[in-house]
mmCIF file of C-alpha atoms in Angstrom:
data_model
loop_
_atom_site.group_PDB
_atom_site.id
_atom_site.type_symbol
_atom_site.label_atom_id
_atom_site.label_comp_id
_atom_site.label_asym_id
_atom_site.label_seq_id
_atom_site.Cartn_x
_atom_site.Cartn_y
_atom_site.Cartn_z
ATOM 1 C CA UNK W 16 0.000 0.000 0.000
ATOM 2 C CA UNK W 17 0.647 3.895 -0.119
ATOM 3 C CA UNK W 18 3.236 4.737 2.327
ATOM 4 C CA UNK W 19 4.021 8.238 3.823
ATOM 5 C CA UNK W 20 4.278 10.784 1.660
ATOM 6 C CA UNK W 21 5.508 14.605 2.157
ATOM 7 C CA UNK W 22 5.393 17.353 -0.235
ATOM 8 C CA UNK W 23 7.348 19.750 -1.621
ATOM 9 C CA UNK W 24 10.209 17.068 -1.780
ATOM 10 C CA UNK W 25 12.448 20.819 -2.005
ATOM 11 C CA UNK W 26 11.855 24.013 -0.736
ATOM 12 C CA UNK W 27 13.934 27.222 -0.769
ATOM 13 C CA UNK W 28 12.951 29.919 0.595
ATOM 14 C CA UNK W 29 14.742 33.527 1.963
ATOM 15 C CA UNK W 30 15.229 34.473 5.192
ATOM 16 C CA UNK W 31 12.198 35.840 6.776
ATOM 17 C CA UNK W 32 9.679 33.744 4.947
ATOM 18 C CA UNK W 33 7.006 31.684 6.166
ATOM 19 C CA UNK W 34 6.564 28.117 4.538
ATOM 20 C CA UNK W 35 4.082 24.899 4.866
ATOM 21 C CA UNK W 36 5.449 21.499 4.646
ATOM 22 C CA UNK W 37 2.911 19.095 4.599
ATOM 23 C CA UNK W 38 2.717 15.367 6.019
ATOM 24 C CA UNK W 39 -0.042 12.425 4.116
ATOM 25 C CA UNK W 40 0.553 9.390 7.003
ATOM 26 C CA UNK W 41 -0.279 6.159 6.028
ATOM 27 C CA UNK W 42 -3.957 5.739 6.034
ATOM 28 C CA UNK W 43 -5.570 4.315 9.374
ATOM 29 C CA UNK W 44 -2.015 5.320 11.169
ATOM 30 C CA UNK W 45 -3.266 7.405 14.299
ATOM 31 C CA UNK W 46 0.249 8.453 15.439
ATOM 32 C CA UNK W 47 2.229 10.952 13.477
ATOM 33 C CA UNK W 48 5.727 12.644 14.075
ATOM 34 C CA UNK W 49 7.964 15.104 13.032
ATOM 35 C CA UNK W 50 11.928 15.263 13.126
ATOM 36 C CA UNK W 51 14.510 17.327 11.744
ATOM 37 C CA UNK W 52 17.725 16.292 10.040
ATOM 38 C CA UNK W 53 20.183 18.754 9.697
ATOM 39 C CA UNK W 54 23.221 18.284 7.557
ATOM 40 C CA UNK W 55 25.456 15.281 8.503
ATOM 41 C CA UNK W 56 23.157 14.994 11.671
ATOM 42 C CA UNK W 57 21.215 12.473 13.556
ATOM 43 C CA UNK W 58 17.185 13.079 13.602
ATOM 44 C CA UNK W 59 15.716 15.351 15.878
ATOM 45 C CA UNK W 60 11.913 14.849 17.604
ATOM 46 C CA UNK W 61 10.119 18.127 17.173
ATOM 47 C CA UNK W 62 5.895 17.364 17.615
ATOM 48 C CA UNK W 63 3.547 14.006 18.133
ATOM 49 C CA UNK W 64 0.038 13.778 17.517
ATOM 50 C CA UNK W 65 -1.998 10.917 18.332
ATOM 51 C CA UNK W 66 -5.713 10.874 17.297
ATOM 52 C CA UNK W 67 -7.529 13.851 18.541
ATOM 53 C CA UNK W 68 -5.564 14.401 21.323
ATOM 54 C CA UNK W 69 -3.470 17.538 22.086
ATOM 55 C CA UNK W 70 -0.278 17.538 20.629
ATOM 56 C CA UNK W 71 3.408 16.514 22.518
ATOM 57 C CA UNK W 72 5.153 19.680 21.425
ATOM 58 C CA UNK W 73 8.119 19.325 23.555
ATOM 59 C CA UNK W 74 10.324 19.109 20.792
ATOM 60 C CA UNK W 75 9.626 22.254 18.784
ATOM 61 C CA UNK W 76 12.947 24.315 18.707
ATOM 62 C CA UNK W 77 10.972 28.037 19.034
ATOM 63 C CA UNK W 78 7.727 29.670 18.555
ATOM 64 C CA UNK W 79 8.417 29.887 15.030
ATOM 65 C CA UNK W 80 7.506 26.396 14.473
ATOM 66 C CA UNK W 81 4.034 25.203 14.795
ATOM 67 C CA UNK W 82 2.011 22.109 13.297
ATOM 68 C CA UNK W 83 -1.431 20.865 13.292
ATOM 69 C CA UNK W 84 -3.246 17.997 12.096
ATOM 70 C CA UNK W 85 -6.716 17.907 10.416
ATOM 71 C CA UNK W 86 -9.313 15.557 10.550
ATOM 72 C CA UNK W 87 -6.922 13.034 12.319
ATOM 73 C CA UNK W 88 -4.846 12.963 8.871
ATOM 74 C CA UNK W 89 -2.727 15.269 7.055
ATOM 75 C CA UNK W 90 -0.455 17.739 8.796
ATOM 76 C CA UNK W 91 1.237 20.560 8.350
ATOM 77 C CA UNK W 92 4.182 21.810 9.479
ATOM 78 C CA UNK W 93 4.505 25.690 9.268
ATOM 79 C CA UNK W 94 7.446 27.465 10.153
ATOM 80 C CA UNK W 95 7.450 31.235 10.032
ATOM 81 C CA UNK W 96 10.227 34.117 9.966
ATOM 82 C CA UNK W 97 12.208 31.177 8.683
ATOM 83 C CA UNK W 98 15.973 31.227 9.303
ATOM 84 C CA UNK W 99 19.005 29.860 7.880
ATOM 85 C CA UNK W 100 20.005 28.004 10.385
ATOM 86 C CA UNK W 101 16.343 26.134 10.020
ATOM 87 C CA UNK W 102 17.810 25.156 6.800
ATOM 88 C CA UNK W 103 16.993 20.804 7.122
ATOM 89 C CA UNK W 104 15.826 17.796 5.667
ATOM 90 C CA UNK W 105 12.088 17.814 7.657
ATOM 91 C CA UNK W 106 11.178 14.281 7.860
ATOM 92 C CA UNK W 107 7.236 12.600 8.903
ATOM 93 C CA UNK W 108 6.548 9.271 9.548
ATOM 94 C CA UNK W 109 2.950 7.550 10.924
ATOM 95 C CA UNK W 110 2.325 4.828 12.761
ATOM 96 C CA UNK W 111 -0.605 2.255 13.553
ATOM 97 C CA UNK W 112 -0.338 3.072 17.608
ATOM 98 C CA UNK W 113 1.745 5.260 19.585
ATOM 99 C CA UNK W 114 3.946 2.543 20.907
ATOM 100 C CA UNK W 115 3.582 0.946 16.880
ATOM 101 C CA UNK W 116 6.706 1.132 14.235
ATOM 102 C CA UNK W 117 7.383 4.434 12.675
ATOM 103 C CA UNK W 118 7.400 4.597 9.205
ATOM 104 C CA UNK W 119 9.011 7.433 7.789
ATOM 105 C CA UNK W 120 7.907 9.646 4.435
ATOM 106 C CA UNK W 121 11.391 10.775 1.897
ATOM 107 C CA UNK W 122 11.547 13.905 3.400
ATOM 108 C CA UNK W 123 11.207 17.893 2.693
ATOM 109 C CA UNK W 124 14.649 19.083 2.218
ATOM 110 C CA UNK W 125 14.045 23.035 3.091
ATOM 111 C CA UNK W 126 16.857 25.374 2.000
ATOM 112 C CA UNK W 127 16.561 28.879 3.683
ATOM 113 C CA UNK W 128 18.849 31.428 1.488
ATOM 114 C CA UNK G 27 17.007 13.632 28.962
ATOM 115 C CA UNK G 28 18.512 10.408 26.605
ATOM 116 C CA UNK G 29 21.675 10.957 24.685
ATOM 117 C CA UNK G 30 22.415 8.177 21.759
ATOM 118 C CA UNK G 31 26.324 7.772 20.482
ATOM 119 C CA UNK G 32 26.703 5.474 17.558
ATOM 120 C CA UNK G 33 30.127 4.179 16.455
ATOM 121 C CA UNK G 34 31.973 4.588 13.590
ATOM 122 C CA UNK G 35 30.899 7.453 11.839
ATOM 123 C CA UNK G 36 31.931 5.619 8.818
ATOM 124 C CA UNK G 37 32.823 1.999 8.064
ATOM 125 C CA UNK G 38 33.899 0.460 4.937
ATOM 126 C CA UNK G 39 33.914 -3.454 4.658
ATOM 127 C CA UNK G 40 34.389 -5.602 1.389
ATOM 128 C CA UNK G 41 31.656 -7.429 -0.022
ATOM 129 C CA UNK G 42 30.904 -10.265 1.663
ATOM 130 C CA UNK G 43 32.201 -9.655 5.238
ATOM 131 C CA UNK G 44 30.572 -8.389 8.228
ATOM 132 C CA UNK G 45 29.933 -5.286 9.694
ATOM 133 C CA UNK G 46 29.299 -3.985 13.425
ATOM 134 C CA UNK G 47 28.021 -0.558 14.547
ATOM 135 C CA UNK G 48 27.658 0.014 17.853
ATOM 136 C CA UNK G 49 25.455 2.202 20.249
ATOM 137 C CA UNK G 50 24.967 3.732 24.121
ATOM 138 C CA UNK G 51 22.524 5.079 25.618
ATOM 139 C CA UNK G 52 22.060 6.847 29.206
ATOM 140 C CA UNK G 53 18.796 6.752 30.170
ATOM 141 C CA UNK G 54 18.681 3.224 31.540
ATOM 142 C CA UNK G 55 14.499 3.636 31.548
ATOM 143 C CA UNK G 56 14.699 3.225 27.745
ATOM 144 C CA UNK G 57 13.357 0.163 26.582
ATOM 145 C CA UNK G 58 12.873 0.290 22.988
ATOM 146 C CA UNK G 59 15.608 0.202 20.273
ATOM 147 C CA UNK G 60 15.169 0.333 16.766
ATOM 148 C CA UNK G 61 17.583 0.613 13.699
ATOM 149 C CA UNK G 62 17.325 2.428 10.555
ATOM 150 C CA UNK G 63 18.852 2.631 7.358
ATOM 151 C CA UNK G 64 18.549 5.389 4.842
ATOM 152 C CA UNK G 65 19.428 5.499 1.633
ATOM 153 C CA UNK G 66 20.385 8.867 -0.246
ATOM 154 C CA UNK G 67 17.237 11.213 -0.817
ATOM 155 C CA UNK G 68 15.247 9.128 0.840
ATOM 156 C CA UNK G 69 13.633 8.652 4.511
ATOM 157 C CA UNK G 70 14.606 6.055 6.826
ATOM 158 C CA UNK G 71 13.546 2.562 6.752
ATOM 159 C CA UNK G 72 13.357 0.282 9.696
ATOM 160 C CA UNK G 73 15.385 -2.908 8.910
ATOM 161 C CA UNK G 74 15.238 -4.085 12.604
ATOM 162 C CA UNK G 75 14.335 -3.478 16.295
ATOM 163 C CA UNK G 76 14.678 -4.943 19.589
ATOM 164 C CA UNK G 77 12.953 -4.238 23.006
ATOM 165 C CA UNK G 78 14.777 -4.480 26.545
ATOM 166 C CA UNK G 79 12.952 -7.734 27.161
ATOM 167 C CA UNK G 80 15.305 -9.693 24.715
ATOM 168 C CA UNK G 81 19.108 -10.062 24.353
ATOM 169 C CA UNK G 82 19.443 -10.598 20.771
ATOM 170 C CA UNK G 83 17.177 -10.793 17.681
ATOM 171 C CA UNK G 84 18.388 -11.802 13.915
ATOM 172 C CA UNK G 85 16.507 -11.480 10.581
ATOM 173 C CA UNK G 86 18.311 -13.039 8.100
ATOM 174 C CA UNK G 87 21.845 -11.545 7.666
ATOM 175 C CA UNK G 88 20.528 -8.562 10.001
ATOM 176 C CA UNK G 89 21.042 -9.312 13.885
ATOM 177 C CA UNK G 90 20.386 -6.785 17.239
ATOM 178 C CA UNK G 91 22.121 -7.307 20.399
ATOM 179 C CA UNK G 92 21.105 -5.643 23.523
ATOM 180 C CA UNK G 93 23.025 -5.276 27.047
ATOM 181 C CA UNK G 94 21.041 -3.041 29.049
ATOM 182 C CA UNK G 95 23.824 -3.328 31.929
ATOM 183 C CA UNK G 96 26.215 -1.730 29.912
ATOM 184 C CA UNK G 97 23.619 0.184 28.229
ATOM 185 C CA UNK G 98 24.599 -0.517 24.403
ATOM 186 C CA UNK G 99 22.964 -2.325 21.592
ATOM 187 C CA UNK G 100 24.660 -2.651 17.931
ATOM 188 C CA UNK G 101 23.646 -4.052 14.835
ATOM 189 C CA UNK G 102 25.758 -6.613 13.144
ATOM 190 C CA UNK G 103 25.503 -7.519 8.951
ATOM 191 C CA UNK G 104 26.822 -10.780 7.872
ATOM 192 C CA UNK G 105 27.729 -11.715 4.238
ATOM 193 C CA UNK G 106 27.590 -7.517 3.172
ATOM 194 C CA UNK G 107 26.034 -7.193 -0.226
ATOM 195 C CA UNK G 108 26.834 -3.816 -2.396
ATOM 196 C CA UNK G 109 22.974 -3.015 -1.674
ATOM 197 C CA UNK G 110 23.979 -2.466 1.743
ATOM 198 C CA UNK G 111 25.363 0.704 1.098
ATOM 199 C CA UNK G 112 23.444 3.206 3.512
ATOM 200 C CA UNK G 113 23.831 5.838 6.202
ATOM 201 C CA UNK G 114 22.432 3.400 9.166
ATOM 202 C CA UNK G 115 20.963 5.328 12.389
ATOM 203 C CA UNK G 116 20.364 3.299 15.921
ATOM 204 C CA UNK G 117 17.837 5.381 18.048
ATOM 205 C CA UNK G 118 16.217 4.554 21.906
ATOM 206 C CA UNK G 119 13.260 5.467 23.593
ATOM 207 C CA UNK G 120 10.773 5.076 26.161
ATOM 208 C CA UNK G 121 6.806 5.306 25.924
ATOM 209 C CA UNK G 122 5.610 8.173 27.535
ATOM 210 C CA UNK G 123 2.703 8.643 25.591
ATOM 211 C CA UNK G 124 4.634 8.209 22.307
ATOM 212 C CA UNK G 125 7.655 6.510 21.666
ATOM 213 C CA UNK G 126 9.781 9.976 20.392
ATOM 214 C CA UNK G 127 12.761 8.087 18.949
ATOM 215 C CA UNK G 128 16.168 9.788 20.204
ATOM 216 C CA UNK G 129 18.609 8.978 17.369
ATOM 217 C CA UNK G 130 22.522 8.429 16.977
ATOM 218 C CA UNK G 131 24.557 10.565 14.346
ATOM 219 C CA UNK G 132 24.727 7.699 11.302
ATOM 220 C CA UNK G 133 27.248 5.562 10.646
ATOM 221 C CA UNK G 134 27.836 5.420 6.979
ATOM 222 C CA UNK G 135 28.471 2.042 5.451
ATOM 223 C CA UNK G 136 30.497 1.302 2.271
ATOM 224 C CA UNK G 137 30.831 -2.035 0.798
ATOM 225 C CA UNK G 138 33.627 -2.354 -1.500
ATOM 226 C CA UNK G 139 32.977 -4.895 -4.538
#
């Protein structure tokens, strides 16, 4: 079946910008997450939503950063003001359960200029 | 909060031997340990886990080993085939609600024909 899927694949942007990425989890998956990978770098937890509940935002690196989920589905990541050093590979994966394998999407690699 | 070191940061074996990468971990509550491996442009893909109830688990030419005294796990590859190629991340967690995977830098992996 379909497995996670993230779009843009690429983003660039300039500094100061606001930009979307968004998240499609694997259908029926109730859990979704969002890391970062920066250049040469492990991955980095930033948000968790599970179901309807109020996101775990614990991992979200300033106000800038924000995400939501609708209708227990897609999400969005939306990071405003953006700056360089956000510059990443922003990575979502989904999973059946909250204690359930993550599977990961390919990625948004966001350059900020 | 849990810190993950993975060892090498690069490894190159010839084609057909084996390959170790190794892992610690300090929170000693953490009790599930996955392993990843991601191949260029794309997100990671689990290949294996193990949780702190077991020693050791093995798919295939893919094995897990766990010592939660010393706190370290690694992954070992037997018989190394060119399509093992990969940047290959080790993470731990614990379920507090979600199971927000704390990752390891990458080890990349060559295999020499």
């Amino acid at each position: 079946g379909a497995g996670v899927s993230q779009s843009p694949s690429n983003k660039v942007t300039e500094k100061g910008k606001d930009v979307e990425l968004r998240c499609d989890p694997i259908s029926g998956h109730t859990a979704l997450y969002w890391y970062r990978q920066s250049l040469g770098q492990g991955l980095e937890f930033l948000i968790y939503f599970q179901g309807n509940s109020a996101p775990d935002k614990s991992g979200l690196p300033s106000d800038r950063f924000s995400a939501e989920r609708t209708g227990g589905s897609v999400s969005t990541l939306t990071i405003q003001r953006t700056q360089q050093e956000d510059s990443a590979v922003y990575l979502c994966a989904s999973s059946p359960n909250p204690k359930g394998t993550q599977y990961f999407g390919p990625g948004t690699r966001l350059l900020v200029l | 909060g849990e810190n993950v070191e993975q060892h090498p940061s690069t490894l190159s074996v010839q084609e057909g031997d084996s390959a170790v990468i190794k892992c610690t971990y300090s929170d000693s509550a953490s009790n599930y340990f996955p392993w990843y491996k991601q191949e260029l442009g794309k997100g990671p893909q689990l290949i294996i886990d193990i949780r702190s109830n077991v020693g050791e688990k093995k798919d295939q030419r893919i094995a897990v080993t766990l010592n939660k005294t010393a706190k370290h796990f690694s992954l070992h590859i037997t018989e190394t085939q060119p399509e093992d190629s990969a940047v290959y991340f080790c993470a731990a967690s614990k379920f507090q609600g979600a199971q927000k995977l704390v990752f390891g830098q990458g080890t990349r992996l060559t295999i020499n024909p």
